[in-house]
């Protein structure tokens, strides 16, 4: 009788383990760490050169700087991840006339592949802007 109960208990525990490891659960990737990459933007009529940047994501906050001499800027703010979207709220920008006030604000679709985050969003004029960031 004891063997029967032991086997039954084993199968119950095994079944619970399999159920709790369901693949369809929501997966929230870890954005923590320092990333280097670039910002890009293109419209139906123009395409700008990518702007190199470094961004650090840590505990719901981000800080970064662009490395392009024309658009050089230091920026920081908060971020949240929900499903396949990341929302950035720009809290500070060190350069008054910088484009980064608009760029590092808003909601982007993202895709995480290995150590690379691809974030993009559609623009009202039919263009697209985004980031390609690789973890250091």
mmCIF file of N, CA and C in Angstrom:
data_model
loop_
_atom_site.group_PDB
_atom_site.id
_atom_site.type_symbol
_atom_site.label_atom_id
_atom_site.label_comp_id
_atom_site.label_asym_id
_atom_site.label_seq_id
_atom_site.Cartn_x
_atom_site.Cartn_y
_atom_site.Cartn_z
ATOM 1 N N UNK A 1 0.819 -1.191 0.000
ATOM 2 C CA UNK A 1 0.000 0.000 0.000
ATOM 3 C C UNK A 1 0.864 1.255 0.000
ATOM 4 N N UNK A 2 1.968 1.229 0.731
ATOM 5 C CA UNK A 2 2.854 2.384 0.823
ATOM 6 C C UNK A 2 3.514 2.675 -0.521
ATOM 7 N N UNK A 3 3.903 1.626 -1.265
ATOM 8 C CA UNK A 3 4.477 1.815 -2.595
ATOM 9 C C UNK A 3 3.480 2.496 -3.515
ATOM 10 N N UNK A 4 2.231 2.092 -3.465
ATOM 11 C CA UNK A 4 1.188 2.669 -4.297
ATOM 12 C C UNK A 4 1.011 4.155 -4.009
ATOM 13 N N UNK A 5 0.994 4.537 -2.740
ATOM 14 C CA UNK A 5 0.851 5.946 -2.356
ATOM 15 C C UNK A 5 2.076 6.752 -2.773
ATOM 16 N N UNK A 6 3.256 6.152 -2.652
ATOM 17 C CA UNK A 6 4.486 6.846 -3.050
ATOM 18 C C UNK A 6 4.498 7.124 -4.542
ATOM 19 N N UNK A 7 4.106 6.127 -5.333
ATOM 20 C CA UNK A 7 4.048 6.322 -6.784
ATOM 21 C C UNK A 7 3.003 7.365 -7.150
ATOM 22 N N UNK A 8 1.860 7.304 -6.507
ATOM 23 C CA UNK A 8 0.787 8.257 -6.787
ATOM 24 C C UNK A 8 1.238 9.681 -6.444
ATOM 25 N N UNK A 9 1.888 9.833 -5.300
ATOM 26 C CA UNK A 9 2.398 11.141 -4.891
ATOM 27 C C UNK A 9 3.452 11.633 -5.873
ATOM 28 N N UNK A 10 4.333 10.744 -6.343
ATOM 29 C CA UNK A 10 5.355 11.109 -7.320
ATOM 30 C C UNK A 10 4.721 11.635 -8.599
ATOM 31 N N UNK A 11 3.704 10.936 -9.110
ATOM 32 C CA UNK A 11 3.050 11.366 -10.352
ATOM 33 C C UNK A 11 2.286 12.677 -10.172
ATOM 34 N N UNK A 12 1.730 12.909 -9.034
ATOM 35 C CA UNK A 12 1.027 14.171 -8.765
ATOM 36 C C UNK A 12 2.022 15.329 -8.770
ATOM 37 N N UNK A 13 3.149 15.130 -8.097
ATOM 38 C CA UNK A 13 4.182 16.172 -8.048
ATOM 39 C C UNK A 13 4.734 16.421 -9.450
ATOM 40 N N UNK A 14 4.967 15.370 -10.221
ATOM 41 C CA UNK A 14 5.456 15.504 -11.586
ATOM 42 C C UNK A 14 4.461 16.271 -12.453
ATOM 43 N N UNK A 15 3.194 15.940 -12.342
ATOM 44 C CA UNK A 15 2.155 16.625 -13.110
ATOM 45 C C UNK A 15 2.080 18.105 -12.742
ATOM 46 N N UNK A 16 2.135 18.420 -11.465
ATOM 47 C CA UNK A 16 2.129 19.820 -11.033
ATOM 48 C C UNK A 16 3.345 20.567 -11.571
ATOM 49 N N UNK A 17 4.489 19.913 -11.600
ATOM 50 C CA UNK A 17 5.694 20.538 -12.142
ATOM 51 C C UNK A 17 5.557 20.846 -13.620
ATOM 52 N N UNK A 18 4.980 19.917 -14.366
ATOM 53 C CA UNK A 18 4.784 20.138 -15.800
ATOM 54 C C UNK A 18 3.774 21.246 -16.068
ATOM 55 N N UNK A 19 2.729 21.312 -15.292
ATOM 56 C CA UNK A 19 1.708 22.339 -15.478
ATOM 57 C C UNK A 19 2.282 23.718 -15.157
ATOM 58 N N UNK A 20 3.087 23.814 -14.126
ATOM 59 C CA UNK A 20 3.628 25.118 -13.721
ATOM 60 C C UNK A 20 4.683 25.628 -14.692
ATOM 61 N N UNK A 21 5.226 24.799 -15.573
ATOM 62 C CA UNK A 21 6.243 25.209 -16.537
ATOM 63 C C UNK A 21 5.643 25.420 -17.919
ATOM 64 N N UNK A 22 4.441 25.882 -17.977
ATOM 65 C CA UNK A 22 3.764 26.094 -19.254
ATOM 66 C C UNK A 22 4.511 27.117 -20.105
ATOM 67 N N UNK A 23 4.653 26.840 -21.403
ATOM 68 C CA UNK A 23 5.373 27.736 -22.300
ATOM 69 C C UNK A 23 4.560 28.962 -22.682
ATOM 70 N N UNK A 24 3.263 28.970 -22.467
ATOM 71 C CA UNK A 24 2.445 30.096 -22.904
ATOM 72 C C UNK A 24 2.354 31.199 -21.860
ATOM 73 N N UNK A 25 3.128 31.101 -20.793
ATOM 74 C CA UNK A 25 3.122 32.151 -19.796
ATOM 75 C C UNK A 25 3.781 33.397 -20.365
ATOM 76 N N UNK A 26 3.368 34.572 -19.871
ATOM 77 C CA UNK A 26 3.997 35.814 -20.297
ATOM 78 C C UNK A 26 5.441 35.830 -19.832
ATOM 79 N N UNK A 27 6.315 36.241 -20.714
ATOM 80 C CA UNK A 27 7.728 36.322 -20.400
ATOM 81 C C UNK A 27 8.145 37.771 -20.489
ATOM 82 N N UNK A 28 8.638 38.304 -19.397
ATOM 83 C CA UNK A 28 9.122 39.677 -19.384
ATOM 84 C C UNK A 28 10.641 39.637 -19.357
ATOM 85 N N UNK A 29 11.287 40.047 -20.464
ATOM 86 C CA UNK A 29 12.743 39.966 -20.512
ATOM 87 C C UNK A 29 13.404 40.958 -19.572
ATOM 88 N N UNK A 30 14.589 40.660 -19.215
ATOM 89 C CA UNK A 30 15.354 41.545 -18.345
ATOM 90 C C UNK A 30 16.030 42.602 -19.202
ATOM 91 N N UNK A 31 15.658 43.855 -18.980
ATOM 92 C CA UNK A 31 16.279 44.963 -19.696
ATOM 93 C C UNK A 31 17.499 45.472 -18.939
ATOM 94 N N UNK A 32 17.828 44.876 -17.820
ATOM 95 C CA UNK A 32 18.921 45.375 -17.003
ATOM 96 C C UNK A 32 20.259 45.297 -17.713
ATOM 97 N N UNK A 33 21.060 46.338 -17.566
ATOM 98 C CA UNK A 33 22.404 46.323 -18.108
ATOM 99 C C UNK A 33 22.684 47.507 -19.012
ATOM 100 N N UNK A 34 23.897 47.519 -19.539
ATOM 101 C CA UNK A 34 24.344 48.582 -20.430
ATOM 102 C C UNK A 34 24.322 48.072 -21.865
ATOM 103 N N UNK A 35 23.780 48.886 -22.756
ATOM 104 C CA UNK A 35 23.653 48.533 -24.163
ATOM 105 C C UNK A 35 24.289 49.607 -25.027
ATOM 106 N N UNK A 36 24.909 49.189 -26.112
ATOM 107 C CA UNK A 36 25.396 50.125 -27.116
ATOM 108 C C UNK A 36 24.686 49.797 -28.418
ATOM 109 N N UNK A 37 24.538 50.791 -29.251
ATOM 110 C CA UNK A 37 23.869 50.566 -30.515
ATOM 111 C C UNK A 37 23.619 51.872 -31.222
ATOM 112 N N UNK A 38 22.451 51.956 -31.855
ATOM 113 C CA UNK A 38 22.157 53.155 -32.618
ATOM 114 C C UNK A 38 20.661 53.424 -32.673
ATOM 115 N N UNK A 39 20.362 54.690 -32.932
ATOM 116 C CA UNK A 39 19.010 55.170 -33.178
ATOM 117 C C UNK A 39 18.891 55.386 -34.678
ATOM 118 N N UNK A 40 17.739 55.027 -35.245
ATOM 119 C CA UNK A 40 17.525 55.261 -36.668
ATOM 120 C C UNK A 40 16.136 55.843 -36.894
ATOM 121 N N UNK A 41 15.990 56.560 -37.995
ATOM 122 C CA UNK A 41 14.695 57.107 -38.398
ATOM 123 C C UNK A 41 14.672 57.199 -39.917
ATOM 124 N N UNK A 42 13.536 56.851 -40.483
ATOM 125 C CA UNK A 42 13.363 57.016 -41.923
ATOM 126 C C UNK A 42 11.901 57.347 -42.190
ATOM 127 N N UNK A 43 11.696 58.156 -43.202
ATOM 128 C CA UNK A 43 10.352 58.515 -43.643
ATOM 129 C C UNK A 43 10.241 58.069 -45.098
ATOM 130 N N UNK A 44 9.072 58.193 -45.689
ATOM 131 C CA UNK A 44 8.961 57.810 -47.102
ATOM 132 C C UNK A 44 9.886 58.615 -48.018
ATOM 133 N N UNK A 45 10.326 59.807 -47.580
ATOM 134 C CA UNK A 45 11.154 60.651 -48.443
ATOM 135 C C UNK A 45 12.582 60.849 -47.952
ATOM 136 N N UNK A 46 12.888 60.543 -46.691
ATOM 137 C CA UNK A 46 14.240 60.764 -46.164
ATOM 138 C C UNK A 46 14.680 59.600 -45.298
ATOM 139 N N UNK A 47 15.993 59.495 -45.166
ATOM 140 C CA UNK A 47 16.573 58.494 -44.266
ATOM 141 C C UNK A 47 17.825 59.108 -43.662
ATOM 142 N N UNK A 48 17.831 59.242 -42.336
ATOM 143 C CA UNK A 48 18.989 59.807 -41.649
ATOM 144 C C UNK A 48 20.003 58.716 -41.345
ATOM 145 N N UNK A 49 21.254 59.134 -41.230
ATOM 146 C CA UNK A 49 22.285 58.193 -40.799
ATOM 147 C C UNK A 49 22.003 57.778 -39.363
ATOM 148 N N UNK A 50 22.294 56.541 -38.992
ATOM 149 C CA UNK A 50 22.090 56.114 -37.598
ATOM 150 C C UNK A 50 22.957 56.928 -36.647
ATOM 151 N N UNK A 51 22.453 57.155 -35.442
ATOM 152 C CA UNK A 51 23.174 57.890 -34.413
ATOM 153 C C UNK A 51 23.605 56.898 -33.346
ATOM 154 N N UNK A 52 24.909 56.815 -33.106
ATOM 155 C CA UNK A 52 25.448 55.894 -32.092
ATOM 156 C C UNK A 52 25.055 56.364 -30.700
ATOM 157 N N UNK A 53 24.747 55.415 -29.818
ATOM 158 C CA UNK A 53 24.382 55.767 -28.453
ATOM 159 C C UNK A 53 24.666 54.625 -27.499
ATOM 160 N N UNK A 54 24.697 54.983 -26.232
ATOM 161 C CA UNK A 54 24.844 54.027 -25.147
ATOM 162 C C UNK A 54 23.702 54.274 -24.173
ATOM 163 N N UNK A 55 23.026 53.204 -23.748
ATOM 164 C CA UNK A 55 21.903 53.321 -22.814
ATOM 165 C C UNK A 55 22.084 52.283 -21.716
ATOM 166 N N UNK A 56 21.812 52.690 -20.488
ATOM 167 C CA UNK A 56 21.826 51.748 -19.369
ATOM 168 C C UNK A 56 20.424 51.664 -18.784
ATOM 169 N N UNK A 57 19.901 50.449 -18.668
ATOM 170 C CA UNK A 57 18.596 50.191 -18.065
ATOM 171 C C UNK A 57 18.832 49.587 -16.683
ATOM 172 N N UNK A 58 18.212 50.184 -15.651
ATOM 173 C CA UNK A 58 18.417 49.678 -14.299
ATOM 174 C C UNK A 58 17.207 50.013 -13.436
ATOM 175 N N UNK A 59 16.516 49.001 -12.922
ATOM 176 C CA UNK A 59 15.414 49.150 -11.974
ATOM 177 C C UNK A 59 14.365 50.174 -12.412
ATOM 178 N N UNK A 60 13.926 50.101 -13.655
ATOM 179 C CA UNK A 60 12.877 50.991 -14.145
ATOM 180 C C UNK A 60 13.359 52.353 -14.581
ATOM 181 N N UNK A 61 14.664 52.588 -14.570
ATOM 182 C CA UNK A 61 15.236 53.858 -15.016
ATOM 183 C C UNK A 61 16.196 53.614 -16.165
ATOM 184 N N UNK A 62 16.350 54.612 -17.022
ATOM 185 C CA UNK A 62 17.361 54.531 -18.061
ATOM 186 C C UNK A 62 18.171 55.821 -18.086
ATOM 187 N N UNK A 63 19.440 55.700 -18.437
ATOM 188 C CA UNK A 63 20.320 56.843 -18.651
ATOM 189 C C UNK A 63 21.120 56.545 -19.904
ATOM 190 N N UNK A 64 21.534 57.582 -20.582
ATOM 191 C CA UNK A 64 22.320 57.343 -21.771
ATOM 192 C C UNK A 64 22.891 58.606 -22.356
ATOM 193 N N UNK A 65 23.657 58.405 -23.421
ATOM 194 C CA UNK A 65 24.188 59.529 -24.172
ATOM 195 C C UNK A 65 24.399 59.108 -25.617
ATOM 196 N N UNK A 66 24.193 60.081 -26.496
ATOM 197 C CA UNK A 66 24.459 59.837 -27.910
ATOM 198 C C UNK A 66 25.905 60.222 -28.175
ATOM 199 N N UNK A 67 26.476 59.632 -29.192
ATOM 200 C CA UNK A 67 27.885 59.857 -29.475
ATOM 201 C C UNK A 67 28.103 60.635 -30.763
ATOM 202 N N UNK A 68 27.042 61.106 -31.375
ATOM 203 C CA UNK A 68 27.143 61.871 -32.604
ATOM 204 C C UNK A 68 27.383 63.336 -32.252
ATOM 205 N N UNK A 69 28.351 63.974 -32.896
ATOM 206 C CA UNK A 69 28.693 65.352 -32.546
ATOM 207 C C UNK A 69 27.571 66.332 -32.858
ATOM 208 N N UNK A 70 26.746 66.055 -33.846
ATOM 209 C CA UNK A 70 25.647 66.958 -34.195
ATOM 210 C C UNK A 70 24.494 66.819 -33.203
ATOM 211 N N UNK A 71 24.176 65.608 -32.792
ATOM 212 C CA UNK A 71 23.036 65.356 -31.915
ATOM 213 C C UNK A 71 23.468 64.933 -30.514
ATOM 214 N N UNK A 72 24.698 65.255 -30.124
ATOM 215 C CA UNK A 72 25.199 64.797 -28.824
ATOM 216 C C UNK A 72 24.250 65.230 -27.708
ATOM 217 N N UNK A 73 23.932 64.300 -26.857
ATOM 218 C CA UNK A 73 23.018 64.606 -25.770
ATOM 219 C C UNK A 73 23.192 63.599 -24.650
ATOM 220 N N UNK A 74 22.849 64.020 -23.461
ATOM 221 C CA UNK A 74 22.762 63.147 -22.298
ATOM 222 C C UNK A 74 21.290 63.107 -21.925
ATOM 223 N N UNK A 75 20.759 61.922 -21.673
ATOM 224 C CA UNK A 75 19.337 61.805 -21.389
ATOM 225 C C UNK A 75 19.095 60.764 -20.311
ATOM 226 N N UNK A 76 17.941 60.853 -19.655
ATOM 227 C CA UNK A 76 17.565 59.873 -18.639
ATOM 228 C C UNK A 76 16.057 59.921 -18.454
ATOM 229 N N UNK A 77 15.516 58.870 -17.881
ATOM 230 C CA UNK A 77 14.087 58.810 -17.625
ATOM 231 C C UNK A 77 13.705 57.467 -17.027
ATOM 232 N N UNK A 78 12.432 57.133 -17.147
ATOM 233 C CA UNK A 78 11.918 55.877 -16.621
ATOM 234 C C UNK A 78 11.406 55.009 -17.772
ATOM 235 N N UNK A 79 11.338 53.690 -17.531
ATOM 236 C CA UNK A 79 10.777 52.787 -18.526
ATOM 237 C C UNK A 79 9.945 51.714 -17.850
ATOM 238 N N UNK A 80 8.951 51.218 -18.587
ATOM 239 C CA UNK A 80 8.146 50.085 -18.152
ATOM 240 C C UNK A 80 7.988 49.133 -19.330
ATOM 241 N N UNK A 81 7.871 47.851 -19.031
ATOM 242 C CA UNK A 81 7.687 46.826 -20.050
ATOM 243 C C UNK A 81 6.324 46.209 -19.850
ATOM 244 N N UNK A 82 5.541 46.114 -20.934
ATOM 245 C CA UNK A 82 4.215 45.508 -20.883
ATOM 246 C C UNK A 82 4.013 44.696 -22.155
ATOM 247 N N UNK A 83 4.015 43.383 -22.012
ATOM 248 C CA UNK A 83 3.869 42.525 -23.186
ATOM 249 C C UNK A 83 5.059 42.708 -24.115
ATOM 250 N N UNK A 84 4.782 43.057 -25.382
ATOM 251 C CA UNK A 84 5.874 43.273 -26.336
ATOM 252 C C UNK A 84 6.126 44.763 -26.565
ATOM 253 N N UNK A 85 5.766 45.593 -25.578
ATOM 254 C CA UNK A 85 5.982 47.032 -25.696
ATOM 255 C C UNK A 85 6.788 47.556 -24.512
ATOM 256 N N UNK A 86 7.603 48.547 -24.798
ATOM 257 C CA UNK A 86 8.346 49.242 -23.759
ATOM 258 C C UNK A 86 7.983 50.719 -23.858
ATOM 259 N N UNK A 87 7.637 51.310 -22.718
ATOM 260 C CA UNK A 87 7.279 52.727 -22.669
ATOM 261 C C UNK A 87 8.397 53.491 -21.988
ATOM 262 N N UNK A 88 8.864 54.536 -22.657
ATOM 263 C CA UNK A 88 9.933 55.378 -22.143
ATOM 264 C C UNK A 88 9.359 56.744 -21.791
ATOM 265 N N UNK A 89 9.705 57.233 -20.612
ATOM 266 C CA UNK A 89 9.296 58.563 -20.179
ATOM 267 C C UNK A 89 10.558 59.363 -19.945
ATOM 268 N N UNK A 90 10.784 60.378 -20.768
ATOM 269 C CA UNK A 90 12.004 61.166 -20.656
ATOM 270 C C UNK A 90 11.900 62.121 -19.485
ATOM 271 N N UNK A 91 12.775 61.957 -18.516
ATOM 272 C CA UNK A 91 12.753 62.801 -17.340
ATOM 273 C C UNK A 91 13.699 63.980 -17.418
ATOM 274 N N UNK A 92 14.736 63.914 -18.262
ATOM 275 C CA UNK A 92 15.740 64.964 -18.305
ATOM 276 C C UNK A 92 16.505 64.864 -19.603
ATOM 277 N N UNK A 93 16.853 66.010 -20.151
ATOM 278 C CA UNK A 93 17.708 66.064 -21.317
ATOM 279 C C UNK A 93 18.658 67.231 -21.128
ATOM 280 N N UNK A 94 19.954 66.977 -21.237
ATOM 281 C CA UNK A 94 20.953 67.996 -20.935
ATOM 282 C C UNK A 94 21.107 69.052 -22.029
ATOM 283 N N UNK A 95 20.625 68.796 -23.235
ATOM 284 C CA UNK A 95 20.761 69.749 -24.332
ATOM 285 C C UNK A 95 19.377 70.271 -24.696
ATOM 286 N N UNK A 96 19.170 71.552 -24.539
ATOM 287 C CA UNK A 96 17.850 72.169 -24.699
ATOM 288 C C UNK A 96 17.212 71.913 -26.066
ATOM 289 N N UNK A 97 17.959 72.045 -27.148
ATOM 290 C CA UNK A 97 17.378 71.920 -28.490
ATOM 291 C C UNK A 97 17.557 70.519 -29.082
ATOM 292 N N UNK A 98 17.868 69.545 -28.264
ATOM 293 C CA UNK A 98 18.130 68.198 -28.740
ATOM 294 C C UNK A 98 16.853 67.500 -29.192
ATOM 295 N N UNK A 99 16.992 66.633 -30.199
ATOM 296 C CA UNK A 99 15.879 65.794 -30.655
ATOM 297 C C UNK A 99 15.519 64.722 -29.625
ATOM 298 N N UNK A 100 16.397 64.423 -28.686
ATOM 299 C CA UNK A 100 16.182 63.324 -27.759
ATOM 300 C C UNK A 100 14.994 63.546 -26.839
ATOM 301 N N UNK A 101 14.534 64.789 -26.695
ATOM 302 C CA UNK A 101 13.335 65.024 -25.883
ATOM 303 C C UNK A 101 12.149 64.273 -26.475
ATOM 304 N N UNK A 102 12.084 64.188 -27.792
ATOM 305 C CA UNK A 102 10.997 63.479 -28.449
ATOM 306 C C UNK A 102 11.345 62.008 -28.641
ATOM 307 N N UNK A 103 12.586 61.732 -28.948
ATOM 308 C CA UNK A 103 12.989 60.382 -29.314
ATOM 309 C C UNK A 103 12.894 59.412 -28.144
ATOM 310 N N UNK A 104 13.395 59.762 -26.992
ATOM 311 C CA UNK A 104 13.396 58.841 -25.862
ATOM 312 C C UNK A 104 12.126 58.964 -25.032
ATOM 313 N N UNK A 105 11.014 59.227 -25.688
ATOM 314 C CA UNK A 105 9.722 59.331 -25.027
ATOM 315 C C UNK A 105 8.705 58.571 -25.862
ATOM 316 N N UNK A 106 7.832 57.828 -25.213
ATOM 317 C CA UNK A 106 6.764 57.152 -25.934
ATOM 318 C C UNK A 106 6.863 55.640 -25.841
ATOM 319 N N UNK A 107 6.020 55.000 -26.616
ATOM 320 C CA UNK A 107 5.915 53.542 -26.582
ATOM 321 C C UNK A 107 6.480 52.951 -27.866
ATOM 322 N N UNK A 108 7.293 51.930 -27.702
ATOM 323 C CA UNK A 108 7.927 51.232 -28.817
ATOM 324 C C UNK A 108 7.610 49.741 -28.721
ATOM 325 N N UNK A 109 7.435 49.099 -29.872
ATOM 326 C CA UNK A 109 7.392 47.636 -29.913
ATOM 327 C C UNK A 109 8.829 47.168 -29.717
ATOM 328 N N UNK A 110 9.002 46.026 -29.078
ATOM 329 C CA UNK A 110 10.360 45.528 -28.948
ATOM 330 C C UNK A 110 10.400 44.041 -29.221
ATOM 331 N N UNK A 111 11.593 43.619 -29.569
ATOM 332 C CA UNK A 111 11.888 42.212 -29.792
ATOM 333 C C UNK A 111 13.258 41.973 -29.180
ATOM 334 N N UNK A 112 13.376 40.948 -28.373
ATOM 335 C CA UNK A 112 14.638 40.609 -27.727
ATOM 336 C C UNK A 112 15.173 39.339 -28.369
ATOM 337 N N UNK A 113 16.338 39.461 -29.004
ATOM 338 C CA UNK A 113 16.975 38.316 -29.644
ATOM 339 C C UNK A 113 18.371 38.196 -29.053
ATOM 340 N N UNK A 114 18.597 37.113 -28.313
ATOM 341 C CA UNK A 114 19.856 36.899 -27.597
ATOM 342 C C UNK A 114 20.143 38.117 -26.721
ATOM 343 N N UNK A 115 21.176 38.853 -26.998
ATOM 344 C CA UNK A 115 21.564 40.018 -26.194
ATOM 345 C C UNK A 115 21.212 41.337 -26.893
ATOM 346 N N UNK A 116 20.344 41.293 -27.913
ATOM 347 C CA UNK A 116 20.014 42.485 -28.694
ATOM 348 C C UNK A 116 18.542 42.834 -28.535
ATOM 349 N N UNK A 117 18.282 44.116 -28.271
ATOM 350 C CA UNK A 117 16.915 44.635 -28.192
ATOM 351 C C UNK A 117 16.671 45.475 -29.430
ATOM 352 N N UNK A 118 15.627 45.141 -30.179
ATOM 353 C CA UNK A 118 15.177 45.962 -31.296
ATOM 354 C C UNK A 118 13.881 46.636 -30.876
ATOM 355 N N UNK A 119 13.877 47.958 -30.853
ATOM 356 C CA UNK A 119 12.680 48.727 -30.497
ATOM 357 C C UNK A 119 12.322 49.600 -31.690
ATOM 358 N N UNK A 120 11.031 49.669 -32.040
ATOM 359 C CA UNK A 120 10.622 50.511 -33.163
ATOM 360 C C UNK A 120 9.192 50.978 -32.969
ATOM 361 N N UNK A 121 8.860 52.048 -33.685
ATOM 362 C CA UNK A 121 7.483 52.532 -33.721
ATOM 363 C C UNK A 121 7.246 53.216 -35.050
ATOM 364 N N UNK A 122 5.981 53.183 -35.473
ATOM 365 C CA UNK A 122 5.579 53.828 -36.712
ATOM 366 C C UNK A 122 5.336 55.305 -36.459
ATOM 367 N N UNK A 123 5.682 56.132 -37.443
ATOM 368 C CA UNK A 123 5.466 57.568 -37.352
ATOM 369 C C UNK A 123 4.213 57.953 -38.128
ATOM 370 N N UNK A 124 3.653 59.094 -37.808
ATOM 371 C CA UNK A 124 2.414 59.528 -38.455
ATOM 372 C C UNK A 124 2.595 59.771 -39.951
ATOM 373 N N UNK A 125 3.797 60.133 -40.376
ATOM 374 C CA UNK A 125 4.025 60.426 -41.796
ATOM 375 C C UNK A 125 4.350 59.176 -42.613
ATOM 376 N N UNK A 126 4.200 58.002 -42.012
ATOM 377 C CA UNK A 126 4.476 56.762 -42.722
ATOM 378 C C UNK A 126 5.881 56.241 -42.525
ATOM 379 N N UNK A 127 6.670 56.912 -41.725
ATOM 380 C CA UNK A 127 8.040 56.489 -41.465
ATOM 381 C C UNK A 127 8.120 55.555 -40.278
ATOM 382 N N UNK A 128 9.348 55.262 -39.904
ATOM 383 C CA UNK A 128 9.600 54.393 -38.760
ATOM 384 C C UNK A 128 10.840 54.906 -38.036
ATOM 385 N N UNK A 129 10.841 54.775 -36.718
ATOM 386 C CA UNK A 129 12.029 55.104 -35.939
ATOM 387 C C UNK A 129 12.244 54.032 -34.901
ATOM 388 N N UNK A 130 13.479 53.895 -34.459
ATOM 389 C CA UNK A 130 13.734 52.882 -33.464
ATOM 390 C C UNK A 130 15.179 52.815 -33.026
ATOM 391 N N UNK A 131 15.473 51.752 -32.280
ATOM 392 C CA UNK A 131 16.777 51.523 -31.704
ATOM 393 C C UNK A 131 17.169 50.078 -31.927
ATOM 394 N N UNK A 132 18.436 49.852 -32.117
ATOM 395 C CA UNK A 132 18.996 48.503 -32.111
ATOM 396 C C UNK A 132 20.122 48.546 -31.087
ATOM 397 N N UNK A 133 19.943 47.840 -29.982
ATOM 398 C CA UNK A 133 20.852 47.919 -28.849
ATOM 399 C C UNK A 133 21.368 46.535 -28.487
ATOM 400 N N UNK A 134 22.674 46.403 -28.321
ATOM 401 C CA UNK A 134 23.277 45.132 -27.960
ATOM 402 C C UNK A 134 23.917 45.253 -26.581
ATOM 403 N N UNK A 135 23.650 44.274 -25.727
ATOM 404 C CA UNK A 135 24.159 44.289 -24.364
ATOM 405 C C UNK A 135 25.675 44.159 -24.368
ATOM 406 N N UNK A 136 26.311 44.980 -23.541
ATOM 407 C CA UNK A 136 27.780 44.934 -23.439
ATOM 408 C C UNK A 136 28.225 43.770 -22.594
#
